[in-house]
Amino acid sequence: MPPRPQYTTFEASDGALISLKSSLPITNPDPSFIPDSPVPTFNSTSTSGSGPRARSDSKASVIAEEGPNYSRLILLLHGFSGSSDYFDRNFDELAKNHWVVAWDMRGHGRSGLSKARKGKGNGKGEAEAGDGESAGAGADVDGNDRKETYTGGYHVARLATDLHNLLTCLKSSRLGPSPQGPQSLPQPPLEVIGVGCSIGAAILWTYIELFTDADFSGFIFVDQAPLQDRSVFGAWDSTKAHKGCYDEATMLGAQQAWNKLPEDRHATHLGLVDECLGYRYQPLPTDKISEEEKKEDEEFFTGISAQCPSGEWLAKLIADHTRYDHREACEGISKPVMVMGGKRSGCFSLEGMEEVVKRAKKGGNEKAETSWYESGHWLFWEEAERFNGEVLDFAKRCWSE
């Protein structure tokens, strides 16, 4: 069984406090934050009693024999209005033999819209009381809120910068061979498989454009085309663009739907579920989903969307996301690529998603492939067992080369 996951926060370069879920314990970037689950004890010594675990000469043997360690990371990025909880059917299975981290991007889940106060306090490490948004917020020893609310950051480029900040944090906050004492061995390089779902894929493409793909060993892009809007460039029409949000008029409609208080957005959240679960978007006689399961799925996903504190912030993010053209960025990917897509996705066509592979190959990358699922946009949920297996197989291929 994998260790119990740990929730913690890190501070982005602009002060935003962002939550993450880690399968292995890490040093806490925010010492005043109290995780809502216990921090497990990580034993880094090998089962053979030969001392601290070290990198093997064979990458394949590391994966097969050594189990989870801090040298190899599967990083999960959720979609619009989602959270790390999207991966409840994936996290534990992937974490059996790997380090797994899933974040709640800013404005989502436990991250909310909190920002660290700068230059506040009484000089003794105690912050002044704040009036900020409280989701995911910590407090000082006297119970004073030390956070405030921010209103910006609703751009894919900002989210990609957050990802860069996250990777920097993870590289520096891995526990050493002895959690009780100073590190006795240097940390190995961190090798990362990025798994981006929906806008999570767009964040990875933007990261590649801004920072190159050097920090990653491979990429899995899940049910996202490299451009949502229709375009006069590259014959990007209704066969490739997003099915529901693809121009000025439909984007404004989406903004109106999301620009509401959480308690007034339930119809919008239901609409998202209808688009993203294949058995709801395109039901088939062969679907074996009970009414109880349907209700549980609906409550699960609408509940996660309702955690997002600001509909206005989400609406502004939609405008940036839908117009962002990542096609040329895909040509700059040198690492292995897998594109996963749902045949019953209410968001994108297979043709639109296949453009990622075509562009990667145009840039000289022959290690790019597709995998089409029988489900919808949230294929990692509907076909979790297959998804988990393919992620693990892909990671093993990347790390064995």
XYZ file of N, CA and C in Angstrom, residues 21 76 84-94 277 279 289 293-294 296-297 300-301 378-388:
99
model
N -0.930 17.839 -3.244
C -1.105 16.541 -2.606
C 0.056 15.665 -3.042
N 0.369 15.259 -11.765
C -0.989 15.274 -12.306
C -1.566 16.693 -12.273
N -7.240 18.439 -7.334
C -6.480 17.190 -7.240
C -7.383 16.003 -6.938
N -8.569 16.258 -6.386
C -9.506 15.168 -6.098
C -10.022 14.497 -7.367
N -9.897 15.160 -8.521
C -10.265 14.517 -9.784
C -9.600 13.157 -9.931
N -8.422 13.007 -9.329
C -7.607 11.814 -9.536
C -7.776 10.793 -8.415
N -8.940 10.791 -7.763
C -9.186 9.849 -6.672
C -9.116 8.397 -7.121
N -9.384 8.113 -8.390
C -9.323 6.744 -8.895
C -7.958 6.395 -9.479
N -7.015 7.324 -9.393
C -5.715 7.125 -10.026
C -4.545 7.246 -9.060
N -4.683 8.125 -8.093
C -3.545 8.534 -7.264
C -2.883 7.345 -6.569
N -3.649 6.553 -5.847
C -3.064 5.464 -5.054
C -2.405 4.405 -5.935
N -3.031 4.083 -7.053
C -2.462 3.066 -7.945
C -1.145 3.552 -8.539
N -1.104 4.797 -8.985
C 0.125 5.340 -9.559
C 1.218 5.468 -8.496
N -18.581 13.665 -18.991
C -18.771 12.234 -18.793
C -19.370 11.643 -20.064
N -20.793 8.864 -20.786
C -22.083 8.186 -20.712
C -23.247 9.171 -20.584
N -23.919 1.755 -16.136
C -23.790 2.697 -15.036
C -25.125 2.748 -14.298
N -24.638 5.209 -9.206
C -23.327 5.657 -9.660
C -23.424 6.996 -10.369
N -24.460 7.166 -11.178
C -24.638 8.430 -11.877
C -24.795 9.581 -10.895
N -23.752 9.648 -7.755
C -22.500 9.845 -7.039
C -21.500 10.618 -7.898
N -21.406 10.284 -9.181
C -20.506 11.011 -10.082
C -20.905 12.480 -10.169
N -20.056 14.305 -6.996
C -18.606 14.407 -6.846
C -18.055 15.575 -7.653
N -18.389 15.630 -8.926
C -17.802 16.651 -9.791
C -18.423 18.035 -9.581
N -13.443 13.146 -19.210
C -12.851 12.675 -17.957
C -12.554 11.185 -18.047
N -11.798 10.797 -19.036
C -11.500 9.384 -19.282
C -10.704 8.767 -18.141
N -9.931 9.580 -17.419
C -9.173 9.077 -16.279
C -10.097 8.609 -15.163
N -11.338 9.058 -15.183
C -12.336 8.648 -14.198
C -13.168 7.469 -14.715
N -13.627 7.578 -15.953
C -14.503 6.548 -16.514
C -13.759 5.256 -16.834
N -12.521 5.370 -17.251
C -11.719 4.188 -17.580
C -10.416 4.238 -16.781
N -10.570 4.325 -15.473
C -9.427 4.547 -14.589
C -8.384 3.436 -14.685
N -8.825 2.190 -14.727
C -7.868 1.081 -14.740
C -6.985 1.136 -15.986
N -7.611 1.374 -17.141
C -6.821 1.472 -18.365
C -5.901 2.687 -18.319
N -6.421 3.823 -17.861
C -5.629 5.042 -17.760
C -4.406 4.818 -16.873
N -4.610 4.253 -15.705
C -3.499 4.019 -14.785
C -2.437 3.141 -15.423
